[in-house]
Amino acid sequence: MNILLIIICAAAALYILVTLLLTAVTFYKSYGRSSISEESTIAHWDFYKDRYTRREISFLSGKNTLRGHIYEAVDPKGLIVFSHGIWSGPEDYLTLITWLVDHNWNVFTYSYTGYNNSDGKWAGGLPRSVLDLHAALAYIESDPELQGMKRVILGHSWGAYAAAAVFNFSHSADAVITMSGFSDPVEISVDVAASVVGPLGRSMGWAVRLFNRILFGRYGRLTAVNGINRTDCPVLILHGENDSFINYQTSSIPAHRSEITNSKAAFLTLTDPLQSDHNNYFCSPEATRKFNTYKEKSDALKQKYTDKQELKAARRQLREQADIAALNEANTDLYEQIEEFLKAAIYTA
């Protein structure tokens, strides 16, 4: 009996140790410093700078200075506050941002703690996006020029979680849009872990909660659903049913539809197989098809070149030959639906 008890205790201790170590490594790798890739076919600022204007902004989030830009329209009808997804930055979304500017919206952007040119050694965890958006809104609310503008909170993925969960704090907006967001930072962490390490990932929730509590205190379990229910402004919840990163059926905000009590919440589910994944709907269907072809060619180079430097050079040449404008053509059908939501939310409410 004593031997059996020892074996059980040893197994439990081993499980706890392995889970804590695995969670620590996951946090370190997932939430370390990050910068946008210059090797993608996404059109960044150099592609747009002759046609648009932006000005630099900075503000504090805790002890760290966050940096970004306000993209300026000629005759702005309001301010859209944009929060980006994980392992990216605002410049990865310029197809959307410039379309909004063309339709008379100023767009306020920034990079999270530990991201791009913002300060910080690392982001630390998923609640970080909420705290950084909280700081951004506090900055806007104290700025004489910005505070009086119609305000829309818009985010994608990690930023979509923030766009909703930030209403766990005392902020106001005229409209909110979440694109491919999750609701619960623990739930999505477990979901992703399970897809990587199998059944062990399903049992990691307690460790994720512990780490979030240590790193973020009482803010470690803020949820998007609670934020949506705490605001009375219209909320558009957009998600693709074929999302391979934030599962539509399990960890997405729409998966918690029955818990949402905000009567002004609306859902837009993307179903086209070509444009219903995590981020393939920002560009037009034709652009998505061209990107898929480009990716096939890029992936094929890996089979051709075993030397890393040769592979890098071949991919650079392929990228230089790509039609960047065609690969970044805006998904106007989707963006016009977003604009109609904003018109109804702000001007006919």
mmCIF file with all atom_site columns, N, CA and C in Angstrom, residues 271-299:
data_model
loop_
_atom_site.group_PDB
_atom_site.id
_atom_site.type_symbol
_atom_site.label_atom_id
_atom_site.label_alt_id
_atom_site.label_comp_id
_atom_site.label_asym_id
_atom_site.label_entity_id
_atom_site.label_seq_id
_atom_site.pdbx_PDB_ins_code
_atom_site.Cartn_x
_atom_site.Cartn_y
_atom_site.Cartn_z
_atom_site.occupancy
_atom_site.B_iso_or_equiv
_atom_site.pdbx_formal_charge
_atom_site.auth_seq_id
_atom_site.auth_comp_id
_atom_site.auth_asym_id
_atom_site.auth_atom_id
_atom_site.pdbx_PDB_model_num
ATOM 1  N N  . THR A 1 271 ? -18.201 32.025 -44.439 1.00 0.00 ? 271 THR A N  1
ATOM 2  C CA . THR A 1 271 ? -18.355 30.609 -44.782 1.00 0.00 ? 271 THR A CA 1
ATOM 3  C C  . THR A 1 271 ? -17.619 30.192 -46.048 1.00 0.00 ? 271 THR A C  1
ATOM 4  N N  . ASP A 1 272 ? -17.231 31.127 -46.889 1.00 0.00 ? 272 ASP A N  1
ATOM 5  C CA . ASP A 1 272 ? -16.529 30.790 -48.125 1.00 0.00 ? 272 ASP A CA 1
ATOM 6  C C  . ASP A 1 272 ? -15.222 30.073 -47.779 1.00 0.00 ? 272 ASP A C  1
ATOM 7  N N  . PRO A 1 273 ? -15.013 28.852 -48.262 1.00 0.00 ? 273 PRO A N  1
ATOM 8  C CA . PRO A 1 273 ? -13.781 28.112 -47.928 1.00 0.00 ? 273 PRO A CA 1
ATOM 9  C C  . PRO A 1 273 ? -12.508 28.878 -48.254 1.00 0.00 ? 273 PRO A C  1
ATOM 10 N N  . LEU A 1 274 ? -12.592 29.756 -49.257 1.00 0.00 ? 274 LEU A N  1
ATOM 11 C CA . LEU A 1 274 ? -11.417 30.525 -49.656 1.00 0.00 ? 274 LEU A CA 1
ATOM 12 C C  . LEU A 1 274 ? -11.137 31.675 -48.698 1.00 0.00 ? 274 LEU A C  1
ATOM 13 N N  . GLN A 1 275 ? -12.156 32.108 -47.938 1.00 0.00 ? 275 GLN A N  1
ATOM 14 C CA . GLN A 1 275 ? -12.001 33.294 -47.103 1.00 0.00 ? 275 GLN A CA 1
ATOM 15 C C  . GLN A 1 275 ? -12.703 33.154 -45.753 1.00 0.00 ? 275 GLN A C  1
ATOM 16 N N  . SER A 1 276 ? -12.458 32.044 -45.088 1.00 0.00 ? 276 SER A N  1
ATOM 17 C CA . SER A 1 276 ? -13.072 31.850 -43.780 1.00 0.00 ? 276 SER A CA 1
ATOM 18 C C  . SER A 1 276 ? -12.103 31.235 -42.782 1.00 0.00 ? 276 SER A C  1
ATOM 19 N N  . ASP A 1 277 ? -10.793 31.419 -43.048 1.00 0.00 ? 277 ASP A N  1
ATOM 20 C CA . ASP A 1 277 ? -9.780  30.976 -42.103 1.00 0.00 ? 277 ASP A CA 1
ATOM 21 C C  . ASP A 1 277 ? -9.469  32.133 -41.152 1.00 0.00 ? 277 ASP A C  1
ATOM 22 N N  . HIS A 1 278 ? -8.342  32.088 -40.499 1.00 0.00 ? 278 HIS A N  1
ATOM 23 C CA . HIS A 1 278 ? -8.056  33.060 -39.445 1.00 0.00 ? 278 HIS A CA 1
ATOM 24 C C  . HIS A 1 278 ? -7.781  34.465 -39.977 1.00 0.00 ? 278 HIS A C  1
ATOM 25 N N  . ASN A 1 279 ? -7.116  34.565 -41.120 1.00 0.00 ? 279 ASN A N  1
ATOM 26 C CA . ASN A 1 279 ? -6.787  35.908 -41.623 1.00 0.00 ? 279 ASN A CA 1
ATOM 27 C C  . ASN A 1 279 ? -6.740  35.996 -43.145 1.00 0.00 ? 279 ASN A C  1
ATOM 28 N N  . ASN A 1 280 ? -7.377  35.061 -43.832 1.00 0.00 ? 280 ASN A N  1
ATOM 29 C CA . ASN A 1 280 ? -7.317  35.098 -45.292 1.00 0.00 ? 280 ASN A CA 1
ATOM 30 C C  . ASN A 1 280 ? -8.453  35.902 -45.923 1.00 0.00 ? 280 ASN A C  1
ATOM 31 N N  . TYR A 1 281 ? -9.209  36.636 -45.104 1.00 0.00 ? 281 TYR A N  1
ATOM 32 C CA . TYR A 1 281 ? -10.347 37.396 -45.621 1.00 0.00 ? 281 TYR A CA 1
ATOM 33 C C  . TYR A 1 281 ? -10.074 38.892 -45.721 1.00 0.00 ? 281 TYR A C  1
ATOM 34 N N  . PHE A 1 282 ? -8.887  39.327 -45.376 1.00 0.00 ? 282 PHE A N  1
ATOM 35 C CA . PHE A 1 282 ? -8.591  40.752 -45.451 1.00 0.00 ? 282 PHE A CA 1
ATOM 36 C C  . PHE A 1 282 ? -8.443  41.225 -46.902 1.00 0.00 ? 282 PHE A C  1
ATOM 37 N N  . CYS A 1 283 ? -8.006  40.323 -47.745 1.00 0.00 ? 283 CYS A N  1
ATOM 38 C CA . CYS A 1 283 ? -7.839  40.654 -49.160 1.00 0.00 ? 283 CYS A CA 1
ATOM 39 C C  . CYS A 1 283 ? -8.935  39.990 -49.993 1.00 0.00 ? 283 CYS A C  1
ATOM 40 N N  . SER A 1 284 ? -9.065  40.429 -51.223 1.00 0.00 ? 284 SER A N  1
ATOM 41 C CA . SER A 1 284 ? -10.135 39.955 -52.099 1.00 0.00 ? 284 SER A CA 1
ATOM 42 C C  . SER A 1 284 ? -9.957  38.466 -52.403 1.00 0.00 ? 284 SER A C  1
ATOM 43 N N  . PRO A 1 285 ? -11.027 37.801 -52.859 1.00 0.00 ? 285 PRO A N  1
ATOM 44 C CA . PRO A 1 285 ? -10.892 36.390 -53.234 1.00 0.00 ? 285 PRO A CA 1
ATOM 45 C C  . PRO A 1 285 ? -9.801  36.159 -54.271 1.00 0.00 ? 285 PRO A C  1
ATOM 46 N N  . GLU A 1 286 ? -9.716  37.055 -55.253 1.00 0.00 ? 286 GLU A N  1
ATOM 47 C CA . GLU A 1 286 ? -8.686  36.900 -56.284 1.00 0.00 ? 286 GLU A CA 1
ATOM 48 C C  . GLU A 1 286 ? -7.292  37.030 -55.681 1.00 0.00 ? 286 GLU A C  1
ATOM 49 N N  . ALA A 1 287 ? -7.124  37.979 -54.764 1.00 0.00 ? 287 ALA A N  1
ATOM 50 C CA . ALA A 1 287 ? -5.827  38.145 -54.093 1.00 0.00 ? 287 ALA A CA 1
ATOM 51 C C  . ALA A 1 287 ? -5.489  36.905 -53.268 1.00 0.00 ? 287 ALA A C  1
ATOM 52 N N  . THR A 1 288 ? -6.482  36.319 -52.624 1.00 0.00 ? 288 THR A N  1
ATOM 53 C CA . THR A 1 288 ? -6.261  35.113 -51.834 1.00 0.00 ? 288 THR A CA 1
ATOM 54 C C  . THR A 1 288 ? -5.837  33.949 -52.723 1.00 0.00 ? 288 THR A C  1
ATOM 55 N N  . ARG A 1 289 ? -6.475  33.821 -53.874 1.00 0.00 ? 289 ARG A N  1
ATOM 56 C CA . ARG A 1 289 ? -6.085  32.766 -54.818 1.00 0.00 ? 289 ARG A CA 1
ATOM 57 C C  . ARG A 1 289 ? -4.639  32.966 -55.281 1.00 0.00 ? 289 ARG A C  1
ATOM 58 N N  . LYS A 1 290 ? -4.283  34.209 -55.584 1.00 0.00 ? 290 LYS A N  1
ATOM 59 C CA . LYS A 1 290 ? -2.913  34.495 -56.038 1.00 0.00 ? 290 LYS A CA 1
ATOM 60 C C  . LYS A 1 290 ? -1.907  34.233 -54.923 1.00 0.00 ? 290 LYS A C  1
ATOM 61 N N  . PHE A 1 291 ? -2.294  34.559 -53.684 1.00 0.00 ? 291 PHE A N  1
ATOM 62 C CA . PHE A 1 291 ? -1.383  34.282 -52.573 1.00 0.00 ? 291 PHE A CA 1
ATOM 63 C C  . PHE A 1 291 ? -1.195  32.794 -52.384 1.00 0.00 ? 291 PHE A C  1
ATOM 64 N N  . ASN A 1 292 ? -2.271  32.013 -52.501 1.00 0.00 ? 292 ASN A N  1
ATOM 65 C CA . ASN A 1 292 ? -2.154  30.559 -52.366 1.00 0.00 ? 292 ASN A CA 1
ATOM 66 C C  . ASN A 1 292 ? -1.201  29.976 -53.405 1.00 0.00 ? 292 ASN A C  1
ATOM 67 N N  . THR A 1 293 ? -1.259  30.520 -54.626 1.00 0.00 ? 293 THR A N  1
ATOM 68 C CA . THR A 1 293 ? -0.335  30.085 -55.679 1.00 0.00 ? 293 THR A CA 1
ATOM 69 C C  . THR A 1 293 ? 1.094   30.466 -55.329 1.00 0.00 ? 293 THR A C  1
ATOM 70 N N  . TYR A 1 294 ? 1.251   31.682 -54.839 1.00 0.00 ? 294 TYR A N  1
ATOM 71 C CA . TYR A 1 294 ? 2.575   32.147 -54.424 1.00 0.00 ? 294 TYR A CA 1
ATOM 72 C C  . TYR A 1 294 ? 3.139   31.252 -53.324 1.00 0.00 ? 294 TYR A C  1
ATOM 73 N N  . LYS A 1 295 ? 2.306   30.917 -52.349 1.00 0.00 ? 295 LYS A N  1
ATOM 74 C CA . LYS A 1 295 ? 2.756   30.089 -51.226 1.00 0.00 ? 295 LYS A CA 1
ATOM 75 C C  . LYS A 1 295 ? 3.164   28.698 -51.703 1.00 0.00 ? 295 LYS A C  1
ATOM 76 N N  . GLU A 1 296 ? 2.434   28.148 -52.659 1.00 0.00 ? 296 GLU A N  1
ATOM 77 C CA . GLU A 1 296 ? 2.799   26.847 -53.207 1.00 0.00 ? 296 GLU A CA 1
ATOM 78 C C  . GLU A 1 296 ? 4.188   26.903 -53.840 1.00 0.00 ? 296 GLU A C  1
ATOM 79 N N  . LYS A 1 297 ? 4.462   27.981 -54.560 1.00 0.00 ? 297 LYS A N  1
ATOM 80 C CA . LYS A 1 297 ? 5.785   28.137 -55.184 1.00 0.00 ? 297 LYS A CA 1
ATOM 81 C C  . LYS A 1 297 ? 6.871   28.295 -54.118 1.00 0.00 ? 297 LYS A C  1
ATOM 82 N N  . SER A 1 298 ? 6.546   29.061 -53.072 1.00 0.00 ? 298 SER A N  1
ATOM 83 C CA . SER A 1 298 ? 7.512   29.275 -51.993 1.00 0.00 ? 298 SER A CA 1
ATOM 84 C C  . SER A 1 298 ? 7.806   27.973 -51.255 1.00 0.00 ? 298 SER A C  1
ATOM 85 N N  . ASP A 1 299 ? 6.752   27.196 -50.990 1.00 0.00 ? 299 ASP A N  1
ATOM 86 C CA . ASP A 1 299 ? 6.928   25.919 -50.303 1.00 0.00 ? 299 ASP A CA 1
ATOM 87 C C  . ASP A 1 299 ? 7.725   24.934 -51.163 1.00 0.00 ? 299 ASP A C  1
#
